[in-house]
Coordinates of C-alpha atoms and ligand atoms in Angstrom, one line a residue:
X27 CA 2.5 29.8 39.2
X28 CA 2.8 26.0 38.1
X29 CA 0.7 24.7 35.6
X30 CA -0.8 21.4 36.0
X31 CA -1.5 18.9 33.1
X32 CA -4.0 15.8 33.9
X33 CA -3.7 12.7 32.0
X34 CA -7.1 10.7 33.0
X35 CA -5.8 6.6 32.5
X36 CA -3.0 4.9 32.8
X37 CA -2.9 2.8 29.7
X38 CA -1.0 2.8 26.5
X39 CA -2.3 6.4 25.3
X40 CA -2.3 7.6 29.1
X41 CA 1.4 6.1 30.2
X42 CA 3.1 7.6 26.5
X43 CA 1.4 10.8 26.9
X44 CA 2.2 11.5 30.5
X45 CA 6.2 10.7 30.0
X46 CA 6.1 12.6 26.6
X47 CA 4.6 15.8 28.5
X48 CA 7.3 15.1 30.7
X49 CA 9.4 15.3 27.9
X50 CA 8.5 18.4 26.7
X51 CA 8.9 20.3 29.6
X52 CA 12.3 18.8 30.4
X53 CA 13.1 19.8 26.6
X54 CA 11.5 23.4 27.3
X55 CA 13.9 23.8 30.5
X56 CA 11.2 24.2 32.7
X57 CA 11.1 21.5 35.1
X58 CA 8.9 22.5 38.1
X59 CA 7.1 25.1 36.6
X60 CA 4.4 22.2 35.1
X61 CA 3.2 19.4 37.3
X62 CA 1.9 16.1 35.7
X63 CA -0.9 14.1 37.0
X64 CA -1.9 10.6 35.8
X65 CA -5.2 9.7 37.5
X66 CA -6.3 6.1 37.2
X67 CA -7.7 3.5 39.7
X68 CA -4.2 2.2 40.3
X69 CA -0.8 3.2 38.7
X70 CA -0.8 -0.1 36.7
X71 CA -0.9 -0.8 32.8
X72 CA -3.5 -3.3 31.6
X73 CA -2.1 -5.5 28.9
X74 CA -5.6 -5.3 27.2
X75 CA -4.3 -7.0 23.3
X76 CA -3.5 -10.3 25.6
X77 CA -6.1 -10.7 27.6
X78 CA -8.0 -13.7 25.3
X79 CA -4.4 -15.8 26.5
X80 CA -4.8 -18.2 29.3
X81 CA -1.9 -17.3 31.3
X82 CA -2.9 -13.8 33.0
X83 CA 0.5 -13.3 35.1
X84 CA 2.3 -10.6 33.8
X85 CA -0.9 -8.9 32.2
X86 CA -1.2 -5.6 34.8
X87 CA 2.5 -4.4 35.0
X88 CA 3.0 -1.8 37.8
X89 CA 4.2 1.7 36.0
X90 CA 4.9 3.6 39.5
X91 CA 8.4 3.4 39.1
X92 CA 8.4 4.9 36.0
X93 CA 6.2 7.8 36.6
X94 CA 8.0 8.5 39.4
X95 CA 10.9 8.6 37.5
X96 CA 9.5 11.0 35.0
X97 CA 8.3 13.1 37.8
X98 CA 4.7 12.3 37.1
X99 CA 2.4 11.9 40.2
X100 CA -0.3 9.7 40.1
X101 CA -3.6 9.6 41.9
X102 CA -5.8 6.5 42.5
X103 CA -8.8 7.6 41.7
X104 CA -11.9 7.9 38.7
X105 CA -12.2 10.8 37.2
X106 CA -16.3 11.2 37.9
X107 CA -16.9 14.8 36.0
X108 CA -15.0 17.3 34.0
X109 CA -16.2 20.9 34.5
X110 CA -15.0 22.2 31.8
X111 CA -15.6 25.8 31.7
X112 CA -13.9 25.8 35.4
X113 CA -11.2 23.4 33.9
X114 CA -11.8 21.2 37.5
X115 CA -12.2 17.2 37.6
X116 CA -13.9 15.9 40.3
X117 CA -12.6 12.3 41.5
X118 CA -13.3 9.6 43.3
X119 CA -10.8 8.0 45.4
X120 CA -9.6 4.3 45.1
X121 CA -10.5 3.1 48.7
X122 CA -12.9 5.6 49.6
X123 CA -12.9 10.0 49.7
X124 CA -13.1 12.8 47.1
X125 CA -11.0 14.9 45.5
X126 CA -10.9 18.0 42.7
X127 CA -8.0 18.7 41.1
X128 CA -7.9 21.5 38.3
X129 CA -5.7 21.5 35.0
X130 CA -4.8 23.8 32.6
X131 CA -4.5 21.0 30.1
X132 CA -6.1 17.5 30.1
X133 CA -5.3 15.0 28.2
X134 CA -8.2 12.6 28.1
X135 CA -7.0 8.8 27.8
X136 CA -9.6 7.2 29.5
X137 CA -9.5 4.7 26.4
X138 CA -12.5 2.1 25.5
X139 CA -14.5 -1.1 26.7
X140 CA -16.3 -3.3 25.8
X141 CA -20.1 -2.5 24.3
X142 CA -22.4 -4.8 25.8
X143 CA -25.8 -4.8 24.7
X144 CA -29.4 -5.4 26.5
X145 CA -29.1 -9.0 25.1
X146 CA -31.4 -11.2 27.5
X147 CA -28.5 -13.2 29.9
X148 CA -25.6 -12.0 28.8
X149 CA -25.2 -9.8 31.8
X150 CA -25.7 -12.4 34.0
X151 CA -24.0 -15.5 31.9
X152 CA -21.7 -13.9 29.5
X153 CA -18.2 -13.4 29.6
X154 CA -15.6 -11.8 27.8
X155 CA -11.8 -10.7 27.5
X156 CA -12.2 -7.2 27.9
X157 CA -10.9 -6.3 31.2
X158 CA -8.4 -8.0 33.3
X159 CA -11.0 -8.5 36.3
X160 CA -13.4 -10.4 33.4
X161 CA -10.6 -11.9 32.0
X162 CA -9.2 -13.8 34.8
X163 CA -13.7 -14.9 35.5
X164 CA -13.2 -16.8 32.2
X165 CA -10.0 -18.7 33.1
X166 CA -11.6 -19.7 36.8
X167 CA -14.5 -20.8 34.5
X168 CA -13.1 -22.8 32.2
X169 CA -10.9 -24.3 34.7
X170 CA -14.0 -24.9 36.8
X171 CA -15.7 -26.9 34.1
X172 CA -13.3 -30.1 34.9
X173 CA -15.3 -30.3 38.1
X174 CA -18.9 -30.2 36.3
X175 CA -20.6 -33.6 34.9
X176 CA -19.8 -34.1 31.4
X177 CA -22.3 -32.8 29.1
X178 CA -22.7 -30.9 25.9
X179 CA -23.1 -28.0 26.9
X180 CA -19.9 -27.6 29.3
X181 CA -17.8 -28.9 26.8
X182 CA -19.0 -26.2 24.2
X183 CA -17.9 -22.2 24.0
X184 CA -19.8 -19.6 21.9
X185 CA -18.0 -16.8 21.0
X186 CA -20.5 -13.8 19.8
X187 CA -18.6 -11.6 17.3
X188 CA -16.3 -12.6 14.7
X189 CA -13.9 -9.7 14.5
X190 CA -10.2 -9.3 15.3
X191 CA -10.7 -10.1 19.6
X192 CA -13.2 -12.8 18.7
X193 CA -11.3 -14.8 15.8
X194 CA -8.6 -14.4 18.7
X195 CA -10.2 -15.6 21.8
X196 CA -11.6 -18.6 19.4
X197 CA -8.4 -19.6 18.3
X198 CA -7.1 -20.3 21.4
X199 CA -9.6 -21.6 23.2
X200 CA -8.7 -25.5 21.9
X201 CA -5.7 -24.8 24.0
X202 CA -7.8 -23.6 26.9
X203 CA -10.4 -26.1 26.4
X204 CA -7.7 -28.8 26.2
X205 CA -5.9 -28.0 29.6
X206 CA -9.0 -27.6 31.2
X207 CA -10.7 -30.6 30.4
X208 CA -8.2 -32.5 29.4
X209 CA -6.0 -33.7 25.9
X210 CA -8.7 -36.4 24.6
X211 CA -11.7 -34.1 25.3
X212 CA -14.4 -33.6 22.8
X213 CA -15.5 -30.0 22.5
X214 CA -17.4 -27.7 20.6
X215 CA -16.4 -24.2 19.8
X216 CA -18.3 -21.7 17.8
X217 CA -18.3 -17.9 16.8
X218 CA -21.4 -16.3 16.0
X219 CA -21.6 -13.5 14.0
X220 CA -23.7 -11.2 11.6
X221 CA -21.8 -10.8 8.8
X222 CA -21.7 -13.0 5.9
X223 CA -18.3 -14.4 6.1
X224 CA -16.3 -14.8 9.3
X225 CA -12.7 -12.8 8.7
X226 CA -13.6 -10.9 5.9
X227 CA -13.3 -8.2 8.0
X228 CA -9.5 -8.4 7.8
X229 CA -9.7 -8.4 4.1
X230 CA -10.0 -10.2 0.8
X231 CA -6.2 -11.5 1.0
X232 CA -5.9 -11.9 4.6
X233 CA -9.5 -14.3 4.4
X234 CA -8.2 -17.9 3.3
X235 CA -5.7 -17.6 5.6
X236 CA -8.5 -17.4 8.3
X237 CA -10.9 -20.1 7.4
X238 CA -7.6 -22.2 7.4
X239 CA -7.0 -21.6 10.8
X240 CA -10.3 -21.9 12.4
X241 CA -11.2 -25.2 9.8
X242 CA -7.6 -26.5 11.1
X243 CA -9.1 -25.9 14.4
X244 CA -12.1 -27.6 13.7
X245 CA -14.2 -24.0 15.0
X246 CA -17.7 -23.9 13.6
X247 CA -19.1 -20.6 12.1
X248 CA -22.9 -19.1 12.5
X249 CA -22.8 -16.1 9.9
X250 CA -25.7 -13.9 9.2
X251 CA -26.8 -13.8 12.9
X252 CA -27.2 -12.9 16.0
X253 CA -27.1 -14.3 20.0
X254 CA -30.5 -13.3 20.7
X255 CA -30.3 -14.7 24.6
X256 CA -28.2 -16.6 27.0
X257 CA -28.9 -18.3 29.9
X258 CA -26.7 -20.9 32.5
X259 CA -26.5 -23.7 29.7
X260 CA -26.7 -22.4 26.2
X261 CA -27.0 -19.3 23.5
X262 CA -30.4 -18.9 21.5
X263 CA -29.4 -17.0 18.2
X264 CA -31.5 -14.6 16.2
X265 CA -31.7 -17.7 13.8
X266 CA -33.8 -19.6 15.8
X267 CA -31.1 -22.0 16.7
X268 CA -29.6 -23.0 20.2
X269 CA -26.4 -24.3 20.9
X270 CA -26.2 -26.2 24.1
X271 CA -23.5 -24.2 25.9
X272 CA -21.8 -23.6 29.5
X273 CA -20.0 -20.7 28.8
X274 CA -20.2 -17.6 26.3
X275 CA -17.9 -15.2 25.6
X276 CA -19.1 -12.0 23.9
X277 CA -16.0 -10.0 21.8
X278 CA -18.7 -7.8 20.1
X279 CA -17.5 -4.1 19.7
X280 CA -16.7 -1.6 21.9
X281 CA -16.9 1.6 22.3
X282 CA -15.4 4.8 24.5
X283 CA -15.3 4.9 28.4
X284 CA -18.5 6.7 29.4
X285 CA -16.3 9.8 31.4
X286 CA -15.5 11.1 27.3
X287 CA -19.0 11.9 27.1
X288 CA -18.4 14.3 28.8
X289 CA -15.6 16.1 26.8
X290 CA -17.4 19.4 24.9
X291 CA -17.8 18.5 21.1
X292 CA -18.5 15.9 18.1
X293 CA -18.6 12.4 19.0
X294 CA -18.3 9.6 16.6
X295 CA -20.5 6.4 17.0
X296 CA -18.2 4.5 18.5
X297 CA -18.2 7.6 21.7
X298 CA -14.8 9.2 20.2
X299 CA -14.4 13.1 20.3
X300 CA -13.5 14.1 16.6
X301 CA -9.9 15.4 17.2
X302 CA -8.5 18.1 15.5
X303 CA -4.6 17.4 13.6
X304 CA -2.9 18.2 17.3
X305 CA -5.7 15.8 18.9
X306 CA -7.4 19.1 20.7
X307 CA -11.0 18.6 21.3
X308 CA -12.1 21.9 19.2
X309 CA -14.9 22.6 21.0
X310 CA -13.4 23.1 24.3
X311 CA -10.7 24.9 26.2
X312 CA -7.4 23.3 26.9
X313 CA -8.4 19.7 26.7
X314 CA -6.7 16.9 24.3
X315 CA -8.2 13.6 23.3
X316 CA -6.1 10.6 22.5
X317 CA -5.7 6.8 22.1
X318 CA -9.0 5.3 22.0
X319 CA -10.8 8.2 23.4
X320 CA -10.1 10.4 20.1
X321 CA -11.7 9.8 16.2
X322 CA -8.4 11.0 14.1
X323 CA -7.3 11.1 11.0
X324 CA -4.4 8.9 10.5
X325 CA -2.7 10.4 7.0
X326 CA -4.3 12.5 4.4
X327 CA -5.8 9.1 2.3
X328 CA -8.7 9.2 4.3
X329 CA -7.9 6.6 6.8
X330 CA -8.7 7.2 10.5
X331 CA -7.0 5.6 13.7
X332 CA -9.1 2.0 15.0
X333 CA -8.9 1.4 18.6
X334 CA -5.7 -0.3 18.7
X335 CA -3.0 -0.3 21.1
X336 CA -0.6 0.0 17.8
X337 CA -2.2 3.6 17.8
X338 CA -2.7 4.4 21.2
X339 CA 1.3 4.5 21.7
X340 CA 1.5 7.0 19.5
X341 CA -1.2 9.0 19.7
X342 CA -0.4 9.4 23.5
X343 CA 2.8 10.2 23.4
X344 CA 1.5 13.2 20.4
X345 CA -1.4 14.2 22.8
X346 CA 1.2 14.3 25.9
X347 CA 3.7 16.9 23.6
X348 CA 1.0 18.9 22.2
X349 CA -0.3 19.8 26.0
X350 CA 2.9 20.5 27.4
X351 CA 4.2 22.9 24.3
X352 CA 1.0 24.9 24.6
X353 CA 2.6 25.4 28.1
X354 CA 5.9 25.6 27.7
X355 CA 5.8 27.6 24.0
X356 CA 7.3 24.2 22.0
X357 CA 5.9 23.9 18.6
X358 CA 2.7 21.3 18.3
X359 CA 3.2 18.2 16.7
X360 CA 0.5 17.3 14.2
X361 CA -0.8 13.5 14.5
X362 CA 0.3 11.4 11.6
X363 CA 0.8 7.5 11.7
X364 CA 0.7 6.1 7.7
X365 CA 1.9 3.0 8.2
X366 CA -0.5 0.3 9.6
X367 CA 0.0 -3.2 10.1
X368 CA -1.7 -6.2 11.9
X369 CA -1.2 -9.4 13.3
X370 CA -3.7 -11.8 14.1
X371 CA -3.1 -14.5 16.4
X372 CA -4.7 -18.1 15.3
X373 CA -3.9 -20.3 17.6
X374 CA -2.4 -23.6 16.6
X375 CA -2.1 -22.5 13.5
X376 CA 0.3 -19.5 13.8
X377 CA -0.3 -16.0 13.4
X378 CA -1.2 -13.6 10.1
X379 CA 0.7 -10.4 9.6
X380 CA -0.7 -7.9 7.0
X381 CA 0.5 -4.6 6.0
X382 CA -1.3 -1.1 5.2
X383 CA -5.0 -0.5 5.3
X384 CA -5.8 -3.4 2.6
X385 CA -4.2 -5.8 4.9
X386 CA -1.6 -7.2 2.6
X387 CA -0.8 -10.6 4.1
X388 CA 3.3 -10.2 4.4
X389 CA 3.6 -13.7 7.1
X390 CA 2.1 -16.4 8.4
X391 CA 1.9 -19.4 10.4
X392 CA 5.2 -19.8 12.7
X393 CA 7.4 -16.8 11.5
X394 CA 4.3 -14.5 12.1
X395 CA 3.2 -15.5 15.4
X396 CA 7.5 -14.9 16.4
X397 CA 6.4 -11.9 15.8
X398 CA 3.3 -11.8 17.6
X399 CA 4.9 -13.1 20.6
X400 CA 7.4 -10.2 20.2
X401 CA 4.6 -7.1 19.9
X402 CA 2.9 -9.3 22.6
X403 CA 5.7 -9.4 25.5
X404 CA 8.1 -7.2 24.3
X405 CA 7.3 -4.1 22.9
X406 CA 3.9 -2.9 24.4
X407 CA 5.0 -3.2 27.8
X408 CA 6.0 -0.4 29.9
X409 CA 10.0 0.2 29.2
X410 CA 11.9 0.2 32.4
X411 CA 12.2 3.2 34.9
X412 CA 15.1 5.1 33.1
X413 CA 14.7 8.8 32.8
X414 CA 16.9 9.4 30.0
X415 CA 16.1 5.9 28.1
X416 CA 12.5 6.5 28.0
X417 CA 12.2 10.0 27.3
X418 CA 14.7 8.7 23.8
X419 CA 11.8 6.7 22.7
X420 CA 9.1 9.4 24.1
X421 CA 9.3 12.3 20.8
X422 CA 5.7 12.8 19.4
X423 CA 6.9 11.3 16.0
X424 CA 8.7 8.0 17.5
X425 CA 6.5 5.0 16.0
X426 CA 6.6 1.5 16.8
X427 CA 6.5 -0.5 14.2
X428 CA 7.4 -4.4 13.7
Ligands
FAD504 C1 -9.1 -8.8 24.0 C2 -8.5 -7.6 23.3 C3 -7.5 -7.8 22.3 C4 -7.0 -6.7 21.7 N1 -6.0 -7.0 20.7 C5 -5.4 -5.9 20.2 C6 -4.3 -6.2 19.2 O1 -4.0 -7.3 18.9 N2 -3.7 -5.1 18.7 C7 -4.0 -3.8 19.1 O2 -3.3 -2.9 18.6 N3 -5.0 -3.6 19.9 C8 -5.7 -4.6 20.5 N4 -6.7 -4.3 21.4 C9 -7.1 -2.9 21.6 C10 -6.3 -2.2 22.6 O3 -6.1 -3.0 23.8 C11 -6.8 -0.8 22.9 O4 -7.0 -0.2 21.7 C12 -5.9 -0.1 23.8 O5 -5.8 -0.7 25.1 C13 -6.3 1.4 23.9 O6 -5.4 2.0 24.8 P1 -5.8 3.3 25.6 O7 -4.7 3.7 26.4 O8 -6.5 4.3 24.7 O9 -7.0 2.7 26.6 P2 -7.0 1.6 27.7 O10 -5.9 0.6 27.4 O11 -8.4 1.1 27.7 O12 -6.7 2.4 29.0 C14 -7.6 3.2 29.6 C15 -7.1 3.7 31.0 O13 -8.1 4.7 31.4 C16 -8.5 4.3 32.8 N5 -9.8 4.9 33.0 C17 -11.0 4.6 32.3 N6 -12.0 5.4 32.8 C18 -11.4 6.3 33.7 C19 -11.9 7.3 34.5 N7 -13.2 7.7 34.4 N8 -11.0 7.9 35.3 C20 -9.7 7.5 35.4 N9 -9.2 6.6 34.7 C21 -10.0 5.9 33.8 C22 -8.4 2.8 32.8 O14 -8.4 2.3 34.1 C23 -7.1 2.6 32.0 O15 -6.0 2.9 32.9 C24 -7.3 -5.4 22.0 C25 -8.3 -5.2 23.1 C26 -8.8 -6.3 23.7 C27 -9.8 -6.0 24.8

């Protein structure tokens, strides 16, 4: 009887792992005796590391070709439960109905968003750059403020959180702010956070590099607090202060898609299922965690995978092999991915590339940001719909790295 394997999302972890099961079972000779299911409200890709950019075009590349030429189905649909002593999902279809589907594996992939908490307002006022839908509010936003009378407050952005997405969404929005309201306008744009020093977060080497950029950018920083309430035209802070503000973007954490609750097991506080080496969820029965659904270990140093895209490519396409050789008798593939680098996009100012886990600052400015633009629109896109090309680059050990 055919086995099925369900991949729930379609995005970086979810695309890799589907065409690297695919892979496997090709590999194993057993095409047709496994059928491969990728179940997502549409078969597109988000281009989630992009989203802060102004230009939202090319951000949701359609990936039905390509499953189809993997022999991957897809279903339009959200996965609603996962019963998983009967090993049964039940979904809910894109444009209406219901539907269960069983598995003999699943690889969960429903990846992350955005954590957004019971702050007065920011419901109702907030924005952010989490999802393309919310994404694309911001722009209309922004572009909208041309139209509003000039005051304070509309020329002014807050950005709450001061990590990687926020220093990023800051960074650019002089450009944003500029095209929106025009090259002479006067604005205001300032990141609010509760740590002591804006950047440090990307390390003691990679830090000067930051204040450069957002001084050169002429950003304004609010350390050692918190927004404590938003409304239509400004952003009270834990502080006491308020800044006079029209829009707010919030870029403060995130945390796993609520459907990985429901995977048996650990969870870490961030909603990920503690994996084990071959991303298995240990405490249930034929179901694998990956991208940023999973907490795993990265090497043996100690360091553990962040929710990046950089990892979700490869932990997908591990997660994808792992439930298709239980299948098809291939031997596992344990996760490993040592090497770890970043870039940070700044704006005007360029870009900051760092290597390994102490963030050893290896470019910046211009020749950085080349290769920013590069990860950017090149390599974290879908490849094309080439059967033999893609399942080249599909192995459980192939890792890019720039
Ligand atoms: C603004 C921003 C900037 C970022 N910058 C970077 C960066 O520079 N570098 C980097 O490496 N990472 C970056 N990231 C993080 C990166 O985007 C994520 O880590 C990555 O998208 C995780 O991939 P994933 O496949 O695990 O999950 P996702 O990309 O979140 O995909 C999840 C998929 O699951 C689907 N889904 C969710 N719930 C269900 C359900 N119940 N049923 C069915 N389908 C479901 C979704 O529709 C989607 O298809 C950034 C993220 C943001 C938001």
């Amino acid at each position: 009887m055919t086995k099925n394997i369900v991949v729930v999302g379609s995005g970086f972890a979810g695309m890799w792992a589907a065409i690297s099961a695919a892979r496997a079972v090709s590999l194993a000779q057993q095409d047709g005796e496994v059928a491969i299911t990728v179940v997502s409200p549409t078969p597109n890709l988000t281009i989630r590391p992009r989203l802060y950019e102004a230009e939202l075009r090319n951000m949701n590349p359609d990936i039905a070709h390509l499953l189809m030429a993997v022999g991957v189905v897809h279903v339009a649909g959200i996965v609603e439960t996962i019963d998983s002593a009967e090993k049964v999902l039940q979904i809910s279809k894109t444009g209406g109905g219901h539907q269960s589907l069983a598995y003999d594996r699943l690889v969960m992939a429903a990846g992350s968003q955005l954590f957004q908490p019971d702050v007065p307002g920011l419901s109702e006022f907030g924005f952010n750059t989490d999802s393309l839908a919310s994404a694309q509010a911001l722009e209309v936003h922004l572009q909208g403020l041309r139209e509003k009378p000039e005051t304070v407050a509309r020329n002014t952005v807050v950005i709450a959180g001061g990590g990687f997405t926020g220093i990023e969404a800051a960074t650019e929005m002089p450009i944003r702010l500029r095209a929106a309201l025009g090259a002479d306008a006067m604005f205001r744009v300032v990141i609010v956070d509760t740590s002591a020093t804006i950047g440090l977060s990307m390390g003691e080497q990679a830090l000067p590099y930051v204040q450069e950029a957002l001084i050169e950018a002429g950003i304004e920083t609010r350390t050692g607090t918190r927004v404590s309430s938003v409304d239509a035209h400004g952003v009270t802070l834990s502080s006491g202060e308020r800044i006079e503000a029209d829009t707010l973007v919030w870029s403060a954490g995130m945390r796993a898609s609520p459907i990985v609750a429901q995977v048996p097991g650990d969870h870490d506080a961030l909603g990920r299922v503690v994996g084990d080496p071959f991303l298995r969820a240990p405490a249930s029965d034929g179901i694998f965690v990956t991208g940023d659904t999973v907490l795993a270990a990265t090497d043996d140093q100690g360091n553990f995978a962040p929710m990046s895209c950089q990892h979700a490519m490869s932990l997908g396409r591990v997660a994808g092999h792992n439930a298709a050789a239980e299948l098809v008798g291939l031997e596992l593939h344990p996760y490993s991915q040592p090497k770890y680098v970043t870039c940070l996009d700044l704006g005007e100012w360029g870009a900051l590339y760092t290597e390994g886990w102490n963030r050893q600052v290896r470019f910046t400015r211009a020749e950085s940001k080349k290769i920013k633009q590069e990860i950017n629109q090149i390599w974290i896109y879908p490849p094309a719909a080439d059967r033999d090309a893609v399942f080249a680059v599909a192995n459980p050990d192939f890792v890019i790295v720039p």
